[in-house]
Short mmCIF file of C-alpha atoms and ligand atoms in Angstrom, two decimals:
data_model
loop_
_atom_site.label_atom_id
_atom_site.label_comp_id
_atom_site.label_asym_id
_atom_site.label_seq_id
_atom_site.Cartn_x
_atom_site.Cartn_y
_atom_site.Cartn_z
CA MET X 1 15.73 13.36 -22.01
CA LEU X 2 14.52 9.86 -22.77
CA THR X 3 13.94 9.15 -26.20
CA ILE X 4 11.87 5.95 -27.08
CA ARG X 5 11.62 5.15 -30.77
CA SER X 6 9.27 2.48 -32.48
CA LEU X 7 9.58 -0.16 -29.74
CA TYR X 8 7.99 -3.80 -30.45
CA LYS X 9 7.71 -6.78 -28.15
CA THR X 10 5.75 -9.78 -28.86
CA TYR X 11 6.22 -12.64 -26.00
CA PRO X 12 6.53 -16.14 -27.10
CA ASN X 13 3.03 -16.97 -26.40
CA GLY X 14 1.97 -14.50 -29.01
CA VAL X 15 0.93 -11.51 -26.86
CA ARG X 16 2.10 -8.37 -28.48
CA ALA X 17 2.75 -6.17 -25.59
CA LEU X 18 4.39 -3.21 -27.19
CA SER X 19 3.47 -2.01 -30.86
CA ASP X 20 5.39 1.22 -32.24
CA VAL X 21 5.79 2.64 -29.02
CA SER X 22 7.45 6.18 -29.38
CA LEU X 23 7.65 8.55 -26.49
CA ASP X 24 9.89 11.74 -25.32
CA ILE X 25 10.06 11.94 -21.81
CA PRO X 26 12.10 14.77 -20.36
CA ASN X 27 13.10 15.61 -16.90
CA GLY X 28 10.54 15.70 -14.09
CA MET X 29 7.37 13.45 -13.74
CA PHE X 30 6.06 11.42 -16.34
CA GLY X 31 2.97 9.43 -15.88
CA LEU X 32 2.66 6.27 -18.00
CA LEU X 33 -1.34 5.32 -17.62
CA GLY X 34 -2.75 2.27 -18.49
CA PRO X 35 -5.33 -0.43 -17.57
CA ASN X 36 -3.62 -3.85 -16.60
CA GLY X 37 -2.33 -5.49 -19.27
CA ALA X 38 -1.49 -2.41 -21.52
CA GLY X 39 2.06 -3.28 -21.80
CA LYS X 40 3.46 -0.84 -18.97
CA SER X 41 5.55 -3.25 -17.20
CA THR X 42 6.81 -4.49 -20.31
CA LEU X 43 7.96 -0.96 -21.10
CA MET X 44 9.35 -0.28 -17.81
CA ARG X 45 11.38 -3.60 -17.75
CA THR X 46 12.83 -2.77 -21.07
CA ILE X 47 13.85 0.66 -20.10
CA ALA X 48 15.39 -0.83 -17.03
CA THR X 49 17.46 -3.06 -19.35
CA LEU X 50 15.99 -6.15 -17.67
CA GLN X 51 14.44 -7.39 -21.13
CA GLU X 52 14.98 -7.20 -24.81
CA PRO X 53 12.60 -5.41 -27.19
CA ASP X 54 12.25 -6.99 -30.76
CA ALA X 55 12.87 -3.89 -32.31
CA GLY X 56 13.33 -0.07 -31.49
CA SER X 57 15.56 2.25 -29.64
CA ILE X 58 15.82 3.80 -26.33
CA LYS X 59 18.43 6.68 -25.47
CA LEU X 60 19.14 8.65 -22.58
CA GLY X 61 20.54 11.69 -23.82
CA ASP X 62 23.30 10.41 -26.06
CA LEU X 63 23.53 7.24 -24.28
CA ASP X 64 22.15 4.14 -25.97
CA VAL X 65 20.04 2.19 -23.24
CA LEU X 66 19.71 -1.30 -25.00
CA ALA X 67 23.40 -1.28 -26.16
CA ASP X 68 25.10 0.19 -23.17
CA LYS X 69 23.49 -1.48 -20.34
CA VAL X 70 26.25 -1.33 -17.84
CA ALA X 71 26.30 2.48 -18.37
CA ILE X 72 22.60 2.79 -17.85
CA ARG X 73 22.26 0.65 -14.76
CA ARG X 74 25.00 2.88 -13.10
CA ILE X 75 22.44 5.77 -13.37
CA LEU X 76 19.05 3.92 -13.05
CA GLY X 77 17.07 3.34 -10.13
CA TYR X 78 14.28 1.01 -10.11
CA LEU X 79 11.25 0.25 -8.03
CA PRO X 80 9.53 -2.98 -9.84
CA GLN X 81 6.09 -3.65 -9.43
CA GLU X 82 6.55 -6.91 -7.32
CA PHE X 83 9.20 -5.57 -5.06
CA GLY X 84 10.31 -8.27 -2.45
CA VAL X 85 12.01 -7.55 0.69
CA TYR X 86 13.93 -9.56 3.33
CA PRO X 87 11.48 -9.73 5.98
CA LYS X 88 13.93 -10.55 8.76
CA VAL X 89 16.47 -7.67 7.79
CA SER X 90 16.20 -3.79 9.50
CA ALA X 91 15.75 -1.27 6.73
CA GLU X 92 19.15 0.28 7.49
CA ALA X 93 21.01 -3.08 7.53
CA MET X 94 19.40 -3.68 3.95
CA LEU X 95 20.11 -0.18 2.65
CA GLU X 96 23.49 -0.56 3.82
CA HIS X 97 24.04 -3.90 2.19
CA LEU X 98 22.51 -2.65 -1.29
CA ALA X 99 24.80 0.35 -1.17
CA VAL X 100 27.99 -2.18 -1.12
CA LEU X 101 26.39 -3.81 -3.98
CA LYS X 102 25.97 -0.69 -5.73
CA GLY X 103 29.61 0.06 -5.11
CA VAL X 104 29.56 2.72 -2.21
CA THR X 105 32.44 1.03 -0.30
CA HIS X 106 33.86 3.61 1.91
CA ARG X 107 32.11 2.82 5.30
CA GLY X 108 31.79 6.62 6.46
CA GLU X 109 30.22 7.66 2.88
CA ARG X 110 27.88 4.67 3.22
CA ARG X 111 26.60 5.65 6.77
CA GLU X 112 25.91 9.19 5.66
CA LEU X 113 24.27 8.21 2.46
CA VAL X 114 21.76 5.58 3.92
CA GLY X 115 21.19 8.13 6.80
CA ALA X 116 20.30 10.72 4.29
CA LEU X 117 18.17 8.35 2.35
CA LEU X 118 16.24 7.31 5.45
CA HIS X 119 15.56 10.89 6.25
CA GLN X 120 14.48 11.43 2.71
CA VAL X 121 11.56 8.88 2.80
CA ASN X 122 10.54 9.41 6.42
CA LEU X 123 11.73 5.91 7.54
CA TYR X 124 14.73 7.11 9.86
CA GLU X 125 12.62 6.76 13.18
CA VAL X 126 11.93 3.15 12.38
CA ARG X 127 15.27 2.24 10.63
CA LYS X 128 16.12 -0.47 13.26
CA ARG X 129 12.71 -2.14 12.61
CA LYS X 130 12.48 -5.37 10.24
CA LEU X 131 11.15 -4.92 6.87
CA GLY X 132 8.66 -7.78 7.34
CA GLY X 133 6.65 -5.47 9.89
CA PHE X 134 6.41 -2.75 7.65
CA SER X 135 3.30 -1.48 6.00
CA GLY X 136 2.70 -1.10 2.30
CA GLY X 137 3.52 2.42 2.31
CA MET X 138 6.44 2.12 4.37
CA ARG X 139 7.79 -0.68 2.14
CA GLN X 140 7.13 1.51 -0.91
CA ARG X 141 9.20 4.33 0.78
CA PHE X 142 11.81 2.05 1.72
CA GLY X 143 11.76 0.68 -2.23
CA ILE X 144 12.43 4.40 -3.35
CA ALA X 145 15.23 4.63 -0.92
CA GLN X 146 16.85 1.60 -2.39
CA ALA X 147 16.15 2.94 -5.78
CA LEU X 148 17.90 6.23 -5.04
CA ILE X 149 21.14 4.84 -4.00
CA GLY X 150 23.84 5.97 -6.54
CA ASP X 151 22.18 8.98 -7.20
CA PRO X 152 20.10 7.81 -10.44
CA LYS X 153 19.54 10.08 -13.28
CA LEU X 154 16.40 8.05 -14.29
CA VAL X 155 14.12 6.63 -11.90
CA ILE X 156 11.47 4.16 -13.04
CA VAL X 157 8.45 3.10 -10.52
CA ASP X 158 6.02 0.57 -11.76
CA GLU X 159 2.76 0.85 -10.11
CA PRO X 160 3.79 2.02 -6.92
CA THR X 161 0.48 2.93 -5.33
CA ALA X 162 -1.55 0.30 -5.76
CA GLY X 163 -2.65 -1.03 -2.39
CA LEU X 164 -1.95 2.06 -0.51
CA ASP X 165 -4.10 3.93 1.62
CA PRO X 166 -4.88 7.68 0.46
CA GLU X 167 -2.58 9.00 3.41
CA GLU X 168 0.30 6.91 2.48
CA ARG X 169 -0.36 7.31 -1.46
CA GLN X 170 -0.15 11.10 -1.03
CA ARG X 171 3.14 10.72 0.93
CA PHE X 172 4.29 8.60 -1.32
CA LEU X 173 3.50 10.94 -4.44
CA ASN X 174 4.95 13.92 -2.57
CA LEU X 175 8.21 12.08 -2.12
CA LEU X 176 8.31 11.24 -6.18
CA ALA X 177 7.35 14.95 -6.55
CA GLU X 178 10.57 16.10 -4.69
CA ILE X 179 12.75 13.55 -6.62
CA GLY X 180 11.17 14.53 -10.00
CA GLU X 181 12.55 17.98 -9.93
CA ARG X 182 16.24 17.06 -10.92
CA VAL X 183 15.87 13.72 -12.94
CA VAL X 184 13.62 11.73 -15.04
CA VAL X 185 10.92 9.81 -13.32
CA ILE X 186 8.78 7.52 -14.89
CA LEU X 187 5.53 6.57 -12.86
CA SER X 188 3.50 3.76 -14.41
CA THR X 189 0.16 3.63 -12.69
CA HIS X 190 -3.54 2.56 -13.73
CA ILE X 191 -4.73 5.46 -11.46
CA VAL X 192 -5.78 8.76 -12.90
CA GLU X 193 -5.15 10.83 -9.82
CA ASP X 194 -1.86 9.52 -9.49
CA VAL X 195 -1.17 11.36 -12.96
CA SER X 196 -3.49 14.52 -12.50
CA GLU X 197 -2.03 15.51 -9.30
CA LEU X 198 1.72 14.84 -9.90
CA CYS X 199 2.64 14.60 -13.54
CA PRO X 200 3.25 17.52 -15.72
CA ARG X 201 3.59 15.39 -18.78
CA MET X 202 1.98 11.86 -19.45
CA ALA X 203 0.95 9.27 -21.98
CA ILE X 204 -1.84 6.83 -22.29
CA ILE X 205 -1.02 3.27 -23.30
CA ALA X 206 -3.56 0.74 -23.93
CA GLU X 207 -3.10 -2.78 -25.60
CA GLY X 208 0.71 -2.06 -26.28
CA ARG X 209 0.22 1.24 -27.98
CA VAL X 210 0.45 4.98 -27.14
CA ARG X 211 -2.88 6.31 -27.51
CA LEU X 212 -1.93 9.96 -26.33
CA ALA X 213 0.98 11.56 -25.02
CA GLY X 214 1.24 15.31 -23.72
CA GLU X 215 0.57 17.76 -20.81
CA PRO X 216 -2.56 16.44 -19.05
CA ARG X 217 -3.80 20.07 -19.10
CA GLU X 218 -3.86 20.12 -22.96
CA THR X 219 -5.40 16.88 -23.38
CA ILE X 220 -8.18 17.89 -21.04
CA ARG X 221 -8.83 21.28 -22.89
CA ALA X 222 -9.21 18.93 -26.33
CA LEU X 223 -12.25 17.74 -24.87
CA ALA X 224 -13.84 21.18 -23.61
CA GLY X 225 -17.43 21.17 -24.45
CA ARG X 226 -17.97 17.50 -25.33
CA VAL X 227 -18.53 16.03 -21.98
CA TRP X 228 -22.15 15.44 -20.80
CA ARG X 229 -23.43 14.23 -17.69
CA ARG X 230 -26.74 12.93 -16.98
CA VAL X 231 -28.29 10.56 -14.06
CA ILE X 232 -30.13 7.54 -15.28
CA ASP X 233 -32.03 4.54 -14.33
CA LYS X 234 -29.48 1.68 -13.53
CA GLY X 235 -31.59 -0.65 -15.94
CA ALA X 236 -31.13 1.80 -18.83
CA LEU X 237 -27.42 1.72 -18.67
CA ALA X 238 -27.03 -0.96 -21.45
CA ASP X 239 -29.13 1.10 -23.66
CA TYR X 240 -26.88 4.11 -23.41
CA ARG X 241 -23.75 2.24 -23.74
CA ALA X 242 -25.24 0.61 -27.19
CA HIS X 243 -26.32 4.20 -28.43
CA MET X 244 -23.60 6.63 -26.87
CA THR X 245 -19.89 6.66 -25.94
CA VAL X 246 -20.29 6.38 -22.05
CA LEU X 247 -17.22 7.30 -20.60
CA SER X 248 -17.85 6.42 -16.72
CA THR X 249 -20.55 5.60 -14.54
CA ARG X 250 -20.93 6.24 -10.81
CA LEU X 251 -23.41 5.31 -8.32
CA ALA X 252 -24.65 8.37 -6.62
CA GLY X 253 -27.27 7.94 -3.82
CA GLY X 254 -29.05 5.08 -5.35
CA ALA X 255 -28.87 6.54 -8.86
CA THR X 256 -26.39 6.30 -11.68
CA LEU X 257 -24.56 9.28 -13.03
CA ILE X 258 -23.03 8.59 -16.17
CA HIS X 259 -20.49 10.73 -18.60
CA VAL X 260 -20.91 10.75 -22.21
CA LEU X 261 -18.55 11.85 -24.97
CA ALA X 262 -20.44 13.73 -27.70
CA ASP X 263 -19.96 16.78 -29.99
CA GLY X 264 -23.38 18.13 -29.12
CA ARG X 265 -25.99 17.40 -26.35
CA PRO X 266 -26.83 13.56 -26.80
CA GLU X 267 -30.32 14.24 -25.70
CA GLU X 268 -32.65 16.22 -23.46
CA GLY X 269 -31.47 15.93 -19.74
CA PHE X 270 -28.07 15.86 -20.23
CA GLU X 271 -25.57 18.71 -19.03
CA SER X 272 -22.43 19.95 -20.18
CA ILE X 273 -19.61 19.64 -17.85
CA PRO X 274 -16.05 20.61 -17.62
CA PRO X 275 -14.03 17.52 -18.61
CA ASP X 276 -11.04 15.94 -16.34
CA LEU X 277 -8.43 13.59 -16.74
CA GLU X 278 -10.61 10.67 -15.92
CA ASP X 279 -12.73 11.63 -19.12
CA VAL X 280 -9.82 11.63 -21.26
CA TYR X 281 -8.24 8.60 -20.24
CA PHE X 282 -11.78 6.83 -20.62
CA GLY X 283 -12.33 8.26 -23.74
CA GLN X 284 -9.09 6.94 -25.00
CA LEU X 285 -9.67 3.48 -23.54
CA GLN X 286 -13.02 3.43 -25.68
CA GLN X 287 -11.31 4.41 -28.56
CA ALA X 288 -8.93 1.64 -28.29
CA ALA X 289 -11.61 -0.90 -27.67
CA GLY X 290 -13.40 0.55 -30.60
CA ALA X 291 -10.44 0.27 -32.81
CA ARG X 292 -10.30 -3.18 -31.85
CA VAL X 293 -13.93 -4.07 -32.67
CA ALA X 294 -13.49 -2.42 -36.00
P1 LIG W 301 0.76 -3.89 -17.42
O1 LIG W 301 2.30 -3.74 -16.79
O2 LIG W 301 0.21 -2.53 -18.26
O3 LIG W 301 -0.14 -4.46 -16.76
P2 LIG W 301 2.34 -5.97 -18.90
O4 LIG W 301 3.59 -5.35 -19.76
O5 LIG W 301 2.54 -6.80 -17.47
O6 LIG W 301 1.30 -4.87 -18.89
O7 LIG W 301 1.59 -7.10 -19.79
C1 LIG W 301 1.21 -6.90 -21.17
C2 LIG W 301 0.74 -7.89 -21.80
O8 LIG W 301 1.90 -8.71 -21.96
C3 LIG W 301 -0.32 -8.65 -20.94
O9 LIG W 301 -1.24 -9.10 -21.89
C4 LIG W 301 0.50 -9.67 -20.18
O10 LIG W 301 -0.51 -10.81 -20.10
C5 LIG W 301 1.60 -10.15 -21.24
N1 LIG W 301 2.84 -10.49 -20.74
C6 LIG W 301 3.62 -10.08 -19.62
N2 LIG W 301 4.79 -10.55 -19.39
C7 LIG W 301 4.54 -11.56 -20.18
C8 LIG W 301 5.50 -12.81 -20.37
N3 LIG W 301 6.71 -13.04 -19.62
N4 LIG W 301 5.14 -13.68 -21.14
C9 LIG W 301 4.07 -13.56 -21.84
N5 LIG W 301 2.97 -12.58 -21.62
C10 LIG W 301 3.53 -11.48 -20.93
#
């Protein structure tokens, strides 16, 4: 269990990136969902001991993450948002090298480890190929392989599916799900489906604050009976936005389909629909925006 308490971070330019962030993250896949600029990377880097918060505490079991950085780094696997690779090195050679850096000095043991990792992320067939020739999905799977060296207890992946095509994305998520059975895996993302398909627990973060934390199913259930749908003229959208909490808009065959959050039917023509995680997410973002205006 990773326990985060009252974490604060303000950058020197005055941007408050984290504000009273507290989370309990058990073993398994945990989705950290939020829009760009919400503070996800700041939180990920802080847990990964790459930067200091202004205040607060992080514990993994009994281990004090902020005080005992060396111990944490030994059991941490991290895939940063900007994951650079050496383009001219093969996947196999790079993993070998990284394994040496992580302290796997015995040659036979290292070969075995690298081979197993390449199989696990389905890159064994292309292990001799240069990383520069890898597709985005292959590169991310390589990123996971390097994060898994040393058998980490805590795995952090920051926005890993951005830019992947649907097939590669699915493949990548399946890989994460397998890992997540044994350790704490934190997946930060702005893509709602990453969380709904994969994460038994999640939190929504916006403007540096945790807006909601829990099981996706429970948060969806809490909106039951409050999400309404209607097709409108595109030109009327601004008017609807002014009068109602519009969760989302979608173009459907030339018309505009909107979802609205309301305790009762907002007006004739709206039909009640079962909520999904996207409704939950956009509802929280609306509330965050509302709180800012107020
Ligand atoms: P996310 O990963 O959710 O997109 P970030 O943690 O990267 O969010 O950023 C949160 C906020 O902090 C943003 O407003 C961003 O511009 C700002 N920020 C991030 N890193 C720095 C930095 N090194 N210096 C100043 N501001 C930063």
